[in-house]
Coordinates of C-alpha atoms in Angstrom, one line a residue:
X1 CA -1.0 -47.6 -52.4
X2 CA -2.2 -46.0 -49.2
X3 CA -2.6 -48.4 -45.9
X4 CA -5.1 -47.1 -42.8
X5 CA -3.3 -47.1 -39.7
X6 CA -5.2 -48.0 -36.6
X7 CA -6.9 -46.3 -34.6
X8 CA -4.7 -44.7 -31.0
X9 CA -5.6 -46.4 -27.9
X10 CA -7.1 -43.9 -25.9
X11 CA -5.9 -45.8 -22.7
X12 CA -7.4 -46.7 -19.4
X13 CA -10.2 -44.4 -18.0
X14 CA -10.2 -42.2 -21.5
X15 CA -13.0 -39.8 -22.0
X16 CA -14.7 -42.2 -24.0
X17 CA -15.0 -44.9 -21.1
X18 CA -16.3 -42.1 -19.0
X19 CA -19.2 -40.4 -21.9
X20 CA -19.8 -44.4 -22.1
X21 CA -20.7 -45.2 -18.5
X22 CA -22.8 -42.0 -18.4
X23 CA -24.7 -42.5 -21.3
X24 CA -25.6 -46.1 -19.7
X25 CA -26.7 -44.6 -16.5
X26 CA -29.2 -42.0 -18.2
X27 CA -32.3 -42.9 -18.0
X28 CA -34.0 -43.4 -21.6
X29 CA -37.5 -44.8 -22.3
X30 CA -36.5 -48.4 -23.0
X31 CA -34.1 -48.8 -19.8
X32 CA -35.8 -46.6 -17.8
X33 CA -36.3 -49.5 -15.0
X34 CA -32.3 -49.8 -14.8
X35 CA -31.8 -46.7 -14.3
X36 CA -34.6 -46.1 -11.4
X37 CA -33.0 -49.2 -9.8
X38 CA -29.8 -47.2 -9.9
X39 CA -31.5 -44.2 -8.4
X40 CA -32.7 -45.7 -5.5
X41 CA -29.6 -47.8 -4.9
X42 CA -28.1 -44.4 -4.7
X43 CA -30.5 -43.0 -2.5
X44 CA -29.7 -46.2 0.0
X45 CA -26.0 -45.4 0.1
X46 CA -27.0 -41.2 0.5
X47 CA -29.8 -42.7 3.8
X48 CA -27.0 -45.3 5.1
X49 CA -23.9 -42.8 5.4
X50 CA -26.3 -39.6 6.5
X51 CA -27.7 -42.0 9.0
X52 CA -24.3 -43.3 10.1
X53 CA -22.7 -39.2 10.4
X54 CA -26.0 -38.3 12.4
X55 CA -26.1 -41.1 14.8
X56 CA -22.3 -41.2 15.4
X57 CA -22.3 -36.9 16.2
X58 CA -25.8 -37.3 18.0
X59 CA -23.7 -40.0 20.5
X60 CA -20.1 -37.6 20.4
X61 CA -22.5 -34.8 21.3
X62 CA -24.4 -36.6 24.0
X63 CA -21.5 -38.2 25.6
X64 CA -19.4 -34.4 25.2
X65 CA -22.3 -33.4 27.1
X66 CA -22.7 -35.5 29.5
X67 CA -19.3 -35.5 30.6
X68 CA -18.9 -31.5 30.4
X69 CA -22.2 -31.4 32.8
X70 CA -20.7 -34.5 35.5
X71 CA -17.5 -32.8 35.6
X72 CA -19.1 -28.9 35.8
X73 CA -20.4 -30.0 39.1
X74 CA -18.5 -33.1 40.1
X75 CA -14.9 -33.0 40.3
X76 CA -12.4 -35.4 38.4
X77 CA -11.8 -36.4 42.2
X78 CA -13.9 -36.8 45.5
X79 CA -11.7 -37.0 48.5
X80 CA -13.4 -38.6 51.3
X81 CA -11.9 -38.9 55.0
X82 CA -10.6 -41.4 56.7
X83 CA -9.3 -42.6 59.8
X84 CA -11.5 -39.1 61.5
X85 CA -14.2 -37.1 60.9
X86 CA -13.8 -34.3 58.6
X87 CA -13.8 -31.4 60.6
X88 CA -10.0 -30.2 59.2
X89 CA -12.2 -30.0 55.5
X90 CA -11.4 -26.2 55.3
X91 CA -7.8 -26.9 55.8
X92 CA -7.8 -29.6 53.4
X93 CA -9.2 -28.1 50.3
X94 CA -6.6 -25.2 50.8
X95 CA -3.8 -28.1 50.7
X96 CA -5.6 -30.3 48.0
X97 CA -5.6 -26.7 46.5
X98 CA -1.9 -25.9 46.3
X99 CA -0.8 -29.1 44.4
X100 CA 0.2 -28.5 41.2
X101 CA -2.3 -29.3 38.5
X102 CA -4.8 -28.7 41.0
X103 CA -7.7 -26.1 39.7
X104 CA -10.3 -26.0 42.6
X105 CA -10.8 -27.7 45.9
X106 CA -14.5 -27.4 47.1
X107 CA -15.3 -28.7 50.7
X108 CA -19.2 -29.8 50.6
X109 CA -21.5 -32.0 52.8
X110 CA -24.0 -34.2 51.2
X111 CA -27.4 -36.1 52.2
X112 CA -31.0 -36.7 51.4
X113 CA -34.1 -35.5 52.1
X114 CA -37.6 -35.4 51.0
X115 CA -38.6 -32.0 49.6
X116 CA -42.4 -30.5 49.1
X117 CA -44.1 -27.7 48.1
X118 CA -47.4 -26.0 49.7
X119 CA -49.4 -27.4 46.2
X120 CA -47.3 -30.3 45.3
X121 CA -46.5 -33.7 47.1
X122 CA -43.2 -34.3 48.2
X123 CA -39.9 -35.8 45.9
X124 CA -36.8 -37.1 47.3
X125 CA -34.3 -35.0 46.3
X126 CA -30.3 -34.7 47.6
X127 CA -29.4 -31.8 49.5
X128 CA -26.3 -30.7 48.7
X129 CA -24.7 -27.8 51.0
X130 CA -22.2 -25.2 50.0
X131 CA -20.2 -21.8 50.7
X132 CA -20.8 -18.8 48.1
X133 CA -16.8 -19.2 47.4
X134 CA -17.7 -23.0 46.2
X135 CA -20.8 -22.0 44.0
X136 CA -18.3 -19.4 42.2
X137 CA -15.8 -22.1 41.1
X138 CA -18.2 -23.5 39.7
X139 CA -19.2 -21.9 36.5
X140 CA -22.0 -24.1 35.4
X141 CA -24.1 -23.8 38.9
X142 CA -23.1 -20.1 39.1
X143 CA -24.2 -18.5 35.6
X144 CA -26.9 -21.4 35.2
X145 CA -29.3 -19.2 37.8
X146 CA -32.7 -18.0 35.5
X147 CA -34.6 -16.9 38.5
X148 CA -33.2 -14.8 41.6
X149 CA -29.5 -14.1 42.0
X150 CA -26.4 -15.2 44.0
X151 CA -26.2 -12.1 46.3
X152 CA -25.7 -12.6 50.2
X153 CA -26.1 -16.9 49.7
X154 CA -23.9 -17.2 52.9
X155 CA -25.7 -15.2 54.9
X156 CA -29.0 -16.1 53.8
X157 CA -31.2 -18.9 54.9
X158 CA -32.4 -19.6 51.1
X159 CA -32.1 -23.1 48.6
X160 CA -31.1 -23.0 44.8
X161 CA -33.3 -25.7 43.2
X162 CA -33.0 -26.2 39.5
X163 CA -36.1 -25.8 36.8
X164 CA -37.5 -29.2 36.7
X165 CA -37.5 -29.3 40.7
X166 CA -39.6 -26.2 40.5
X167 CA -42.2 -27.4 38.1
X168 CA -42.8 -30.5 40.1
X169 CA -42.9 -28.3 43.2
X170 CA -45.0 -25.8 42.3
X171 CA -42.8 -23.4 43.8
X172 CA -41.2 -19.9 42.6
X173 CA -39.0 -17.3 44.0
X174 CA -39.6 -16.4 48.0
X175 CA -42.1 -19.4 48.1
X176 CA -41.5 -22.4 50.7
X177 CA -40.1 -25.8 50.5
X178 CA -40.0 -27.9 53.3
X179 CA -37.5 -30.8 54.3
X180 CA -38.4 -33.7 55.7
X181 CA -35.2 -35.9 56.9
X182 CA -35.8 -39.9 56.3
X183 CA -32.6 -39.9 58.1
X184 CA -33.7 -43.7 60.9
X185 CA -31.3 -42.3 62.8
X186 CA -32.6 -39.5 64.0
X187 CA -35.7 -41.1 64.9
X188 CA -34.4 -42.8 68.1
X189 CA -35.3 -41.7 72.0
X190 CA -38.9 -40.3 70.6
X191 CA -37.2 -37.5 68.1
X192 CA -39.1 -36.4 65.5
X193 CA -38.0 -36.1 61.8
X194 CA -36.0 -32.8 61.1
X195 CA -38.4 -30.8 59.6
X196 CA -37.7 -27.4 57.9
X197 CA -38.8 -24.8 55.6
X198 CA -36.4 -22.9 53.5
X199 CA -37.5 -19.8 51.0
X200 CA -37.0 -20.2 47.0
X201 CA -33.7 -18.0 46.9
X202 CA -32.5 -19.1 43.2
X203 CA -33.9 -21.3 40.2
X204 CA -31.1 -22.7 38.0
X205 CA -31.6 -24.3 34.7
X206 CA -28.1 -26.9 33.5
X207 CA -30.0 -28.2 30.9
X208 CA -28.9 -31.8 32.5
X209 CA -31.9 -33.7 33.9
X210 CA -30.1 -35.3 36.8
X211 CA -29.9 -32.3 38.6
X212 CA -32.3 -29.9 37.4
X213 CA -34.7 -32.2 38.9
X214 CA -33.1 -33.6 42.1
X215 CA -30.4 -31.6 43.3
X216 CA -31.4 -28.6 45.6
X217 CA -28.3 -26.1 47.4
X218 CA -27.9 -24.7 50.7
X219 CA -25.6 -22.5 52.4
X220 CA -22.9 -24.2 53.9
X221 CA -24.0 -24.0 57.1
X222 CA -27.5 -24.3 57.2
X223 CA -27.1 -27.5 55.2
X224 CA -24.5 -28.8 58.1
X225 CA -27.0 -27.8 60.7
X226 CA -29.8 -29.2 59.3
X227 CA -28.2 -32.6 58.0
X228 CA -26.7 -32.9 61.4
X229 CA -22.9 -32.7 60.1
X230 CA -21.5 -31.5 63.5
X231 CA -19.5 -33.1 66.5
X232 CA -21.1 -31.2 70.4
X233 CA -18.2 -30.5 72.4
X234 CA -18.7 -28.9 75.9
X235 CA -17.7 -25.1 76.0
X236 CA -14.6 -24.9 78.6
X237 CA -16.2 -24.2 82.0
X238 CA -19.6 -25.6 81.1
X239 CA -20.9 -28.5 83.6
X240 CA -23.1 -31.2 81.6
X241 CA -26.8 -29.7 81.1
X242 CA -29.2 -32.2 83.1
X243 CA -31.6 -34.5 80.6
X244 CA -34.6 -32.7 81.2
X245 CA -32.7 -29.1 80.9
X246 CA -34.1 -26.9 78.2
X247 CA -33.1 -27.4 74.6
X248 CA -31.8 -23.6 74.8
X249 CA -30.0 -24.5 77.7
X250 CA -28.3 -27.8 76.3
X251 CA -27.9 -26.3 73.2
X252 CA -25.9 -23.4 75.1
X253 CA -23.6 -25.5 77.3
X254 CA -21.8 -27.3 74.1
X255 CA -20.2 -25.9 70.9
X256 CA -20.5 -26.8 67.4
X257 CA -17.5 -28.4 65.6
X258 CA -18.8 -28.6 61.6
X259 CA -17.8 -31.2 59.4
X260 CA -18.1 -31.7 55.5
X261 CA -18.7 -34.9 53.6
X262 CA -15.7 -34.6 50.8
X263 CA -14.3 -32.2 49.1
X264 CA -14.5 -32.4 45.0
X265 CA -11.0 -31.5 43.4
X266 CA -11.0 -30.5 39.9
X267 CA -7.8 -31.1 38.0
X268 CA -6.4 -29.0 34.9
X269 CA -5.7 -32.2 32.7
X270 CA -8.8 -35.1 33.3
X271 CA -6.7 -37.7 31.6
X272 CA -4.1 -37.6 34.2
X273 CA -5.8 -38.9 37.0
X274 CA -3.3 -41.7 38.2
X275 CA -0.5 -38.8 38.4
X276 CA -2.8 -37.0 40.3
X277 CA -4.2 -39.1 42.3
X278 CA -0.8 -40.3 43.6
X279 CA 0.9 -36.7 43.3
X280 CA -2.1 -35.7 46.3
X281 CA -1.5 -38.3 48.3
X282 CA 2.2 -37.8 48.6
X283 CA 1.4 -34.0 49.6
X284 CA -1.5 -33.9 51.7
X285 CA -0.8 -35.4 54.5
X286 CA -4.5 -35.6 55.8
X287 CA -5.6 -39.1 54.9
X288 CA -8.3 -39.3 52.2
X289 CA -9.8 -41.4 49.4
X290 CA -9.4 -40.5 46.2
X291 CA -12.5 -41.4 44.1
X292 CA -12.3 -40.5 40.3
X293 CA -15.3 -39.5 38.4
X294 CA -14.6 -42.6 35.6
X295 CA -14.6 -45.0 39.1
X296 CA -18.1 -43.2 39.7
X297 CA -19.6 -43.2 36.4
X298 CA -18.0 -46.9 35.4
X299 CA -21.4 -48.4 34.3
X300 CA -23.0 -45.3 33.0
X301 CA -20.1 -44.5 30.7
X302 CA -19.6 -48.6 29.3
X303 CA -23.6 -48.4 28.8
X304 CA -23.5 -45.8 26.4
X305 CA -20.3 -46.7 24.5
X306 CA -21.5 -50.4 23.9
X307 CA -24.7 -48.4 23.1
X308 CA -23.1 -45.9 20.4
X309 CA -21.0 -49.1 19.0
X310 CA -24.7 -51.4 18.7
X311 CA -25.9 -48.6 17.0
X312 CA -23.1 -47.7 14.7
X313 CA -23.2 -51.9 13.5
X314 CA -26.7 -51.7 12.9
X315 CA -26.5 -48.5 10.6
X316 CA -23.6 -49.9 8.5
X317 CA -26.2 -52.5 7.2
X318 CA -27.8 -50.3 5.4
X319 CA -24.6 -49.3 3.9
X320 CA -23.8 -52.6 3.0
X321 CA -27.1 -53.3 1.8
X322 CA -26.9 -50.1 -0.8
X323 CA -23.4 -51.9 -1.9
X324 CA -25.4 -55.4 -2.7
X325 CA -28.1 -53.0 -4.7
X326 CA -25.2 -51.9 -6.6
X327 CA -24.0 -55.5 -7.8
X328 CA -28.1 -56.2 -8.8
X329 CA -28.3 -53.2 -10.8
X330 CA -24.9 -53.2 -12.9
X331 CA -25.8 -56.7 -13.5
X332 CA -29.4 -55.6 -14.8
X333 CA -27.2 -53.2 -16.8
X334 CA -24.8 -56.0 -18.1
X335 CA -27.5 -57.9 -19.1
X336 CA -29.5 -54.5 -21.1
X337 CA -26.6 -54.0 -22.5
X338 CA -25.6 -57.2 -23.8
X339 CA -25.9 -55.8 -27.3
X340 CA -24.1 -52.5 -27.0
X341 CA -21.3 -55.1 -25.2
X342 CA -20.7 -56.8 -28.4
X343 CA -20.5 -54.1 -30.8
X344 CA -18.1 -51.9 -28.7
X345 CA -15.7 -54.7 -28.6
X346 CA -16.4 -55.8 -32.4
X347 CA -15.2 -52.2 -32.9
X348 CA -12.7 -52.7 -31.0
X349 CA -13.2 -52.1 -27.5
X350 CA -11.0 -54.2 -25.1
X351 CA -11.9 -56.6 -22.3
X352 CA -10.3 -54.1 -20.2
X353 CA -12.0 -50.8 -21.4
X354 CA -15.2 -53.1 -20.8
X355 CA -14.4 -53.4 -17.6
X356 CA -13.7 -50.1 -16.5
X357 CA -16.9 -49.0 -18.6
X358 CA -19.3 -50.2 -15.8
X359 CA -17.2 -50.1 -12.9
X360 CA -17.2 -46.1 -13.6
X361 CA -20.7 -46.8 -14.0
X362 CA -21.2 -48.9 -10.2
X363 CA -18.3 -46.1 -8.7
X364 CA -20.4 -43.5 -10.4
X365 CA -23.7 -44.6 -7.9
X366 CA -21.2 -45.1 -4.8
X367 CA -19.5 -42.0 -4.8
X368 CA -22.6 -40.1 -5.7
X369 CA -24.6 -41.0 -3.1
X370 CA -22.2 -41.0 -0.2
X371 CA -21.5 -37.7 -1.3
X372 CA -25.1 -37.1 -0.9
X373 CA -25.1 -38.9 2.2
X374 CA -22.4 -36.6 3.3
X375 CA -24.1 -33.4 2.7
X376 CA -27.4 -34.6 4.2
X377 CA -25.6 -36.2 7.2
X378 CA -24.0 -33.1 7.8
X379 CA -26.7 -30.3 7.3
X380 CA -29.2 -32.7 9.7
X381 CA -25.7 -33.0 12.7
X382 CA -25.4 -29.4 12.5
X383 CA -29.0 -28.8 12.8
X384 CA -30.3 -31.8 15.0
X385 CA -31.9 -29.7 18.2
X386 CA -33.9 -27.3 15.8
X387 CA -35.2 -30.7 13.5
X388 CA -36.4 -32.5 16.8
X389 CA -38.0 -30.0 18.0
X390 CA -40.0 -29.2 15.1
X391 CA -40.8 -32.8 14.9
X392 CA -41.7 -32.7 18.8
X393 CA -44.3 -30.0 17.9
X394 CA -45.6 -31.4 14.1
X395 CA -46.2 -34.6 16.2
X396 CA -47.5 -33.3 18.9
X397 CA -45.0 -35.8 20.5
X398 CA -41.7 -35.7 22.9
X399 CA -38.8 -37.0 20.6
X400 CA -35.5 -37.7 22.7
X401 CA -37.7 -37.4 26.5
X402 CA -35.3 -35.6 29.3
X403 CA -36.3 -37.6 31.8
X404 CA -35.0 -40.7 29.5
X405 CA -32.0 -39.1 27.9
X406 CA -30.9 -37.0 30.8
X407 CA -30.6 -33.7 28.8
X408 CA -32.8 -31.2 27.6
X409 CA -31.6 -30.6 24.3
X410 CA -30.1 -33.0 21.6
X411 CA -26.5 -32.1 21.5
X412 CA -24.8 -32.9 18.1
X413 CA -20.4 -33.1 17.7
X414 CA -19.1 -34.2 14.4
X415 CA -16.0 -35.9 14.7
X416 CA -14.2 -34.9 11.3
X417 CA -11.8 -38.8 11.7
X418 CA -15.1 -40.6 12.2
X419 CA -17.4 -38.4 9.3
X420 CA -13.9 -39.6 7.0
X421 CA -14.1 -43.0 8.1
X422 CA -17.7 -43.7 7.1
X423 CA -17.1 -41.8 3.9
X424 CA -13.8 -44.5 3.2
X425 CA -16.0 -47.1 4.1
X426 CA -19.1 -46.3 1.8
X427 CA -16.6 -45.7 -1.2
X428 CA -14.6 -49.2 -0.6
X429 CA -18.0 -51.2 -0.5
X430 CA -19.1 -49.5 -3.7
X431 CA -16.4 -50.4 -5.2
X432 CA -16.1 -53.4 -4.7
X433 CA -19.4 -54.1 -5.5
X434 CA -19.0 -53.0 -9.0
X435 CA -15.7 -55.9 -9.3
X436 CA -18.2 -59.0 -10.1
X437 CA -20.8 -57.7 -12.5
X438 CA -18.1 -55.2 -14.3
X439 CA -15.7 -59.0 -14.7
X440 CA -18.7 -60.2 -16.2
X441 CA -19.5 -57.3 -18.8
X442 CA -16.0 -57.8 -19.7
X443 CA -16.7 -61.8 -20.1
X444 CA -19.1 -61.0 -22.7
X445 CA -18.9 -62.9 -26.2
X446 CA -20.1 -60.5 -28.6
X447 CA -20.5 -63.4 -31.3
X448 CA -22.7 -65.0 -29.0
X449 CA -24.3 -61.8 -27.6
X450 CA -25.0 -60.5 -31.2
X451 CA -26.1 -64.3 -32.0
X452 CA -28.7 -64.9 -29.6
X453 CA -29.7 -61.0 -29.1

């Protein structure tokens, strides 16, 4: 007498389950609406996480830039005077110099003006005045020139302006810009403004909008002369020149004792600025104020974080959105497959194997499209200047404006933790999304389903 023994349980997550849950998600001509449901939930889950990598590495990249470009030109510290004027500034910087940790020291002086061009109304820019030794420490300004050249800047009476400045100038190299000095102060006892013209000597292009439009460079001491950043003192010998002496004459009798406005101080580590801050003051014995660039950039800087975090909640919506598209499509699926449902289990599928059927089936759609996601978020981070500007041109319209977003390019910097993070996330939400409607496929009767089919 021969018995049949039963068939092996091919366990949990079997090659069965898995030929199962694909055959469901194949699109055939009588459940072809399920399966273009599923198609498009997966294409929101692919749109929500490329969306979510691009936006995050568009905000790394323009905050990396940002802060690359503040801190190329503006030190991690400005050290103001106080307590005297800063004529000792030279002295100074070579002190602030030789603290450890210390990179750069660079005496300036500082002030505004209104610039214009012979074919161009004028634009208040800020004149910014410094020594060839200066411009040289700073790499940015110094290999950011496109037009003329460094060469004899000390001894010339030229200004470096930056791109944008020239455009709204009308100006190029050897041509004129004057300086007009709102300065009130000068204005008392029936003196004019200060009034000068200085030649084109160098066009510089930082790709920041800040100061490719507004900053323009002077010599060191053409700047101090003509922003009036010097103390008289009477020569030794020389009597006081009467009121109505010559200005030759008056000008003779005293000399000139120069002065800076601070001196920036770049620092080898920028996340160390309470050590350093207190290691130069214990050193230098010159008093100064020690402003830090996060101090001077507070509001900018919380602006665009709570911007990047607005953003990055917004986004995730459509993430979460895809993972309730998942829960109405496996349920449309359940309820197709109501049929198939009872006769696996008559033959002698468990609740379990159910279960897992069309959770592979909602995990299938979640993993496949954030890994499409991925790939698309990826391809458009790495390629983000090139796409707007195509768009810029195919449009005929300025995507991402300068003057609004402060640079000239889009910068893009994927961030490998964050690019993980979203991909974690997406994969969580889809599966749980595929708990409820896979517990219900497992809830299935299949005397009832085959009853009332």
């Amino acid at each position: 007498m021969s018995t049949t023994q039963p068939a092996a349980d091919p366990g949990p997550f079997s090659r069965f389950e898995f030929l199962v849950a694909w055959r469901y998600l194949r699109a055939r001509r009588r459940d072809r609406f399920v399966s273009v449901i599923a198609g498009l939930t997966l294409t929101g889950i692919a749109l929500g996480v490329a969306a979510l990598i691009v936006v995050t590495s568009v905000m790394n990249g323009f905050n990396s830039e940002i802060v690359s470009k503040l801190l190329g030109l503006n030190g991690h510290f400005s050290a103001y005077p106080i307590e005297a004027r800063f004529t000792d500034y030279e002295q100074s910087a070579s002190e602030i110099q030789g603290v450890d940790g210390v990179i750069a020291a660079i005496p300036y002086v500082e002030g505004q003006a209104l610039a214009s061009g012979a074919k161009a109304d004028a634009t208040g820019v800020i004149v910014r005045g410094m020594s060839l030794a200066s411009v040289e420490k700073l790499k940015l300004l110094h290999d950011g020139a496109i037009l003329g050249h460094w060469d004899g800047w000390d001894e010339g009476n030229g200004v470096a302006i930056g791109r944008r400045l020239a455009e709204k100038l009308k100006v190029n190299i050897g041509d004129p810009v004057t300086l007009l000095s709102p300065d009130p102060g000068n204005l008392g006892a029936g003196n004019r403004p200060r009034t000068r013209s200085f030649p084109v000597q160098i066009i510089f292009d930082l790709g920041m909008t800040e100061f490719d439009s507004f900053y323009l460079y002077l010599p060191m001491q053409p700047a101090q002369d003509y922003l009036d950043m010097f103390d008289r003192v009477l020569k030794p010998g020389a009597s006081v020149p009467a009121v109505d002496a010559p200005e030759q004459e008056r000008e003779a009798a005293y000399d000139r004792i120069y002065r800076a406005t601070a001196v920036e101080v770049f620092i080898t580590d920028p996340n160390a600025l309470d050590q350093m801050r207190l290691r130069i003051g214990q050193q230098i014995e010159r008093p100064l104020i020690l402003s830090d660039w996060r101090q001077q950039h507070q509001n900018f800087f919380d602006a665009l974080q709570t911007q990047g975090s607005v953003m990055f909640v917004i986004l995730s919506m459509i993430v979460v959105v895809a993972a309730f598209n998942i829960i109405s499509s496996l349920i449309m699926l359940v309820k197709d497959k109501g049929t198939d449902i009872a006769v696996l289990r008559t033959m002698g599928a468990t609740r379990g194997s159910i279960m897992r059927i069309f959770g592979i089936a909602g995990v299938a759609i979640g993993v496949g499209g954030t890994l499409l996601g991925l790939a698309l978020g990826l391809v458009i981070a790495a390629n983000a200047e090139p796409i707007r500007a195509f768009l810029s041109g195919l449009l005929g319209v300025t995507i991402f404006p300068p003057e609004v977003f402060f640079l000239s390019s889009l910068p893009s910097r994927t961030n490998p933790s964050e690019v993980a993070a979203i991909v974690a996330v997406a994969m969580g939400l889809s599966f749980l999304a595929t708990l409820y409607p896979a517990w219900r496929a497992a809830q299935y009767d299949p005397v009832e389903a085959l009853r009332y089919e």
